[in-house]
């Protein structure tokens, strides 16, 4: 059974930073690409960032490019999302997910999901 557990969310002022973590168990973590998605109230879940199995390839949505950084530590079975220069529009529940197949930008391409962690950015 694959488990993904996110942590690190919270309340932060605009311009501040947070680092999210996602701890994985139940499969060979280092064999799979990983992704971060977010979902704001009343909106669909959207792609934020992805990282290849070895960290060599990363992808970002245009809305976070230059502000967020995805990374991973395969020895710790953990993927991170460093979020800088946060804006109120970044407020959402953030989810990590394990990639299965298909486009990295679509939720349907990921087969396991965490429970999410709330990020709230105040103006």
PDB file of C-alpha atoms in Angstrom:
ATOM      1  CA  UNK A   1       0.000   0.000   0.000  1.00  0.00           C
ATOM      2  CA  UNK A   2       1.488   3.316  -1.092  1.00  0.00           C
ATOM      3  CA  UNK A   3       1.242   6.162   1.361  1.00  0.00           C
ATOM      4  CA  UNK A   4       2.081   9.807   0.735  1.00  0.00           C
ATOM      5  CA  UNK A   5       2.010  12.195   3.668  1.00  0.00           C
ATOM      6  CA  UNK A   6       2.387  15.932   3.151  1.00  0.00           C
ATOM      7  CA  UNK A   7       3.484  18.394   5.794  1.00  0.00           C
ATOM      8  CA  UNK A   8       4.731  21.949   6.110  1.00  0.00           C
ATOM      9  CA  UNK A   9       1.646  23.924   5.216  1.00  0.00           C
ATOM     10  CA  UNK A  10       0.433  26.889   7.208  1.00  0.00           C
ATOM     11  CA  UNK A  11      -0.419  30.567   7.252  1.00  0.00           C
ATOM     12  CA  UNK A  12       2.115  33.018   5.863  1.00  0.00           C
ATOM     13  CA  UNK A  13       2.095  36.644   4.792  1.00  0.00           C
ATOM     14  CA  UNK A  14       2.462  37.629   1.164  1.00  0.00           C
ATOM     15  CA  UNK A  15       6.111  37.632   0.182  1.00  0.00           C
ATOM     16  CA  UNK A  16       6.959  34.914   2.673  1.00  0.00           C
ATOM     17  CA  UNK A  17       8.189  31.367   2.198  1.00  0.00           C
ATOM     18  CA  UNK A  18       7.163  27.829   3.092  1.00  0.00           C
ATOM     19  CA  UNK A  19       8.660  24.434   2.403  1.00  0.00           C
ATOM     20  CA  UNK A  20       6.337  21.516   1.904  1.00  0.00           C
ATOM     21  CA  UNK A  21       7.465  17.927   2.378  1.00  0.00           C
ATOM     22  CA  UNK A  22       5.934  14.698   1.152  1.00  0.00           C
ATOM     23  CA  UNK A  23       7.081  11.463   2.745  1.00  0.00           C
ATOM     24  CA  UNK A  24       6.475   8.313   0.714  1.00  0.00           C
ATOM     25  CA  UNK A  25       6.269   4.673   1.710  1.00  0.00           C
ATOM     26  CA  UNK A  26       5.084   1.405   0.210  1.00  0.00           C
ATOM     27  CA  UNK A  27       6.913   1.421  -3.123  1.00  0.00           C
ATOM     28  CA  UNK A  28      10.377   2.012  -4.487  1.00  0.00           C
ATOM     29  CA  UNK A  29      10.288   5.795  -4.240  1.00  0.00           C
ATOM     30  CA  UNK A  30      13.407   6.349  -6.306  1.00  0.00           C
ATOM     31  CA  UNK A  31      11.838   4.641  -9.323  1.00  0.00           C
ATOM     32  CA  UNK A  32       8.996   7.115  -9.763  1.00  0.00           C
ATOM     33  CA  UNK A  33       8.570  10.690 -10.821  1.00  0.00           C
ATOM     34  CA  UNK A  34       6.608  12.814  -8.393  1.00  0.00           C
ATOM     35  CA  UNK A  35       4.370  15.826  -8.681  1.00  0.00           C
ATOM     36  CA  UNK A  36       2.807  18.610  -6.659  1.00  0.00           C
ATOM     37  CA  UNK A  37      -0.693  19.859  -7.390  1.00  0.00           C
ATOM     38  CA  UNK A  38      -2.937  22.370  -5.659  1.00  0.00           C
ATOM     39  CA  UNK A  39      -6.634  23.015  -5.364  1.00  0.00           C
ATOM     40  CA  UNK A  40      -8.208  26.291  -4.327  1.00  0.00           C
ATOM     41  CA  UNK A  41     -11.827  26.485  -3.132  1.00  0.00           C
ATOM     42  CA  UNK A  42     -14.241  26.183  -6.030  1.00  0.00           C
ATOM     43  CA  UNK A  43     -11.480  25.417  -8.519  1.00  0.00           C
ATOM     44  CA  UNK A  44     -10.122  22.309 -10.168  1.00  0.00           C
ATOM     45  CA  UNK A  45      -6.937  20.695  -8.982  1.00  0.00           C
ATOM     46  CA  UNK A  46      -4.034  22.109 -10.972  1.00  0.00           C
ATOM     47  CA  UNK A  47      -0.472  21.123 -11.715  1.00  0.00           C
ATOM     48  CA  UNK A  48       2.264  22.947  -9.819  1.00  0.00           C
ATOM     49  CA  UNK A  49       5.512  21.056 -10.391  1.00  0.00           C
ATOM     50  CA  UNK A  50       6.968  17.651 -11.164  1.00  0.00           C
ATOM     51  CA  UNK A  51      10.351  15.996 -10.793  1.00  0.00           C
ATOM     52  CA  UNK A  52      11.830  12.937 -12.490  1.00  0.00           C
ATOM     53  CA  UNK A  53      12.926   9.853 -10.580  1.00  0.00           C
ATOM     54  CA  UNK A  54      16.508  11.078 -10.242  1.00  0.00           C
ATOM     55  CA  UNK A  55      15.748  14.780  -9.952  1.00  0.00           C
ATOM     56  CA  UNK A  56      17.300  15.523 -13.317  1.00  0.00           C
ATOM     57  CA  UNK A  57      14.177  16.941 -14.916  1.00  0.00           C
ATOM     58  CA  UNK A  58      11.769  19.371 -13.328  1.00  0.00           C
ATOM     59  CA  UNK A  59       8.655  21.052 -14.699  1.00  0.00           C
ATOM     60  CA  UNK A  60       6.673  23.993 -13.359  1.00  0.00           C
ATOM     61  CA  UNK A  61       3.445  25.733 -14.106  1.00  0.00           C
ATOM     62  CA  UNK A  62       3.860  29.239 -15.453  1.00  0.00           C
ATOM     63  CA  UNK A  63       2.212  30.672 -12.348  1.00  0.00           C
ATOM     64  CA  UNK A  64       4.949  29.398 -10.012  1.00  0.00           C
ATOM     65  CA  UNK A  65       8.006  29.310 -12.262  1.00  0.00           C
ATOM     66  CA  UNK A  66      10.854  31.279 -10.713  1.00  0.00           C
ATOM     67  CA  UNK A  67       9.255  31.244  -7.257  1.00  0.00           C
ATOM     68  CA  UNK A  68       8.838  27.545  -6.410  1.00  0.00           C
ATOM     69  CA  UNK A  69      11.455  24.795  -6.483  1.00  0.00           C
ATOM     70  CA  UNK A  70      10.744  21.072  -6.421  1.00  0.00           C
ATOM     71  CA  UNK A  71      13.409  18.687  -5.190  1.00  0.00           C
ATOM     72  CA  UNK A  72      13.726  15.191  -3.819  1.00  0.00           C
ATOM     73  CA  UNK A  73      15.882  13.132  -1.490  1.00  0.00           C
ATOM     74  CA  UNK A  74      15.632   9.482  -2.512  1.00  0.00           C
ATOM     75  CA  UNK A  75      17.557   8.366   0.562  1.00  0.00           C
ATOM     76  CA  UNK A  76      14.772   9.839   2.697  1.00  0.00           C
ATOM     77  CA  UNK A  77      11.897   8.906   0.350  1.00  0.00           C
ATOM     78  CA  UNK A  78      10.827  12.528   0.417  1.00  0.00           C
ATOM     79  CA  UNK A  79       9.934  15.161  -2.151  1.00  0.00           C
ATOM     80  CA  UNK A  80       9.938  18.862  -1.322  1.00  0.00           C
ATOM     81  CA  UNK A  81       8.368  22.028  -2.626  1.00  0.00           C
ATOM     82  CA  UNK A  82      10.155  25.222  -1.650  1.00  0.00           C
ATOM     83  CA  UNK A  83       7.782  28.137  -2.110  1.00  0.00           C
ATOM     84  CA  UNK A  84       9.152  31.682  -2.099  1.00  0.00           C
ATOM     85  CA  UNK A  85       7.598  35.072  -2.787  1.00  0.00           C
ATOM     86  CA  UNK A  86       4.205  33.672  -1.938  1.00  0.00           C
ATOM     87  CA  UNK A  87       1.103  35.466  -3.170  1.00  0.00           C
ATOM     88  CA  UNK A  88      -2.495  35.346  -1.934  1.00  0.00           C
ATOM     89  CA  UNK A  89      -3.426  33.502  -5.129  1.00  0.00           C
ATOM     90  CA  UNK A  90      -1.148  30.644  -4.019  1.00  0.00           C
ATOM     91  CA  UNK A  91      -3.659  29.857  -1.265  1.00  0.00           C
ATOM     92  CA  UNK A  92      -4.835  26.272  -1.756  1.00  0.00           C
ATOM     93  CA  UNK A  93      -4.595  22.732  -0.495  1.00  0.00           C
ATOM     94  CA  UNK A  94      -1.356  21.289  -1.837  1.00  0.00           C
ATOM     95  CA  UNK A  95      -1.118  17.613  -2.775  1.00  0.00           C
ATOM     96  CA  UNK A  96       1.803  15.432  -3.688  1.00  0.00           C
ATOM     97  CA  UNK A  97       1.274  12.543  -6.061  1.00  0.00           C
ATOM     98  CA  UNK A  98       3.183   9.631  -7.536  1.00  0.00           C
ATOM     99  CA  UNK A  99       3.441   9.591 -11.322  1.00  0.00           C
ATOM    100  CA  UNK A 100       2.087   6.657 -13.303  1.00  0.00           C
ATOM    101  CA  UNK A 101       2.026   7.444 -17.031  1.00  0.00           C
ATOM    102  CA  UNK A 102       0.962  10.102 -19.501  1.00  0.00           C
ATOM    103  CA  UNK A 103       1.366  13.846 -19.349  1.00  0.00           C
ATOM    104  CA  UNK A 104       3.028  15.175 -16.211  1.00  0.00           C
ATOM    105  CA  UNK A 105       0.551  18.067 -16.168  1.00  0.00           C
ATOM    106  CA  UNK A 106      -2.634  16.031 -15.745  1.00  0.00           C
ATOM    107  CA  UNK A 107      -4.041  14.630 -12.502  1.00  0.00           C
ATOM    108  CA  UNK A 108      -5.064  11.425 -14.313  1.00  0.00           C
ATOM    109  CA  UNK A 109      -1.384  10.622 -14.897  1.00  0.00           C
ATOM    110  CA  UNK A 110      -0.780  10.106 -11.177  1.00  0.00           C
ATOM    111  CA  UNK A 111      -1.946   7.019  -9.329  1.00  0.00           C
ATOM    112  CA  UNK A 112      -1.366   7.768  -5.647  1.00  0.00           C
ATOM    113  CA  UNK A 113      -2.121  10.948  -3.743  1.00  0.00           C
ATOM    114  CA  UNK A 114      -1.520  12.355  -0.321  1.00  0.00           C
ATOM    115  CA  UNK A 115      -4.213  13.857   1.874  1.00  0.00           C
ATOM    116  CA  UNK A 116      -3.085  17.414   1.210  1.00  0.00           C
ATOM    117  CA  UNK A 117      -1.751  20.270   3.312  1.00  0.00           C
ATOM    118  CA  UNK A 118      -3.330  23.715   3.525  1.00  0.00           C
ATOM    119  CA  UNK A 119      -1.343  26.774   2.492  1.00  0.00           C
ATOM    120  CA  UNK A 120      -2.884  30.156   3.226  1.00  0.00           C
ATOM    121  CA  UNK A 121      -1.216  33.381   2.115  1.00  0.00           C
ATOM    122  CA  UNK A 122      -2.540  36.572   3.640  1.00  0.00           C
ATOM    123  CA  UNK A 123      -2.280  39.929   1.909  1.00  0.00           C
TER     124      UNK A 123
END
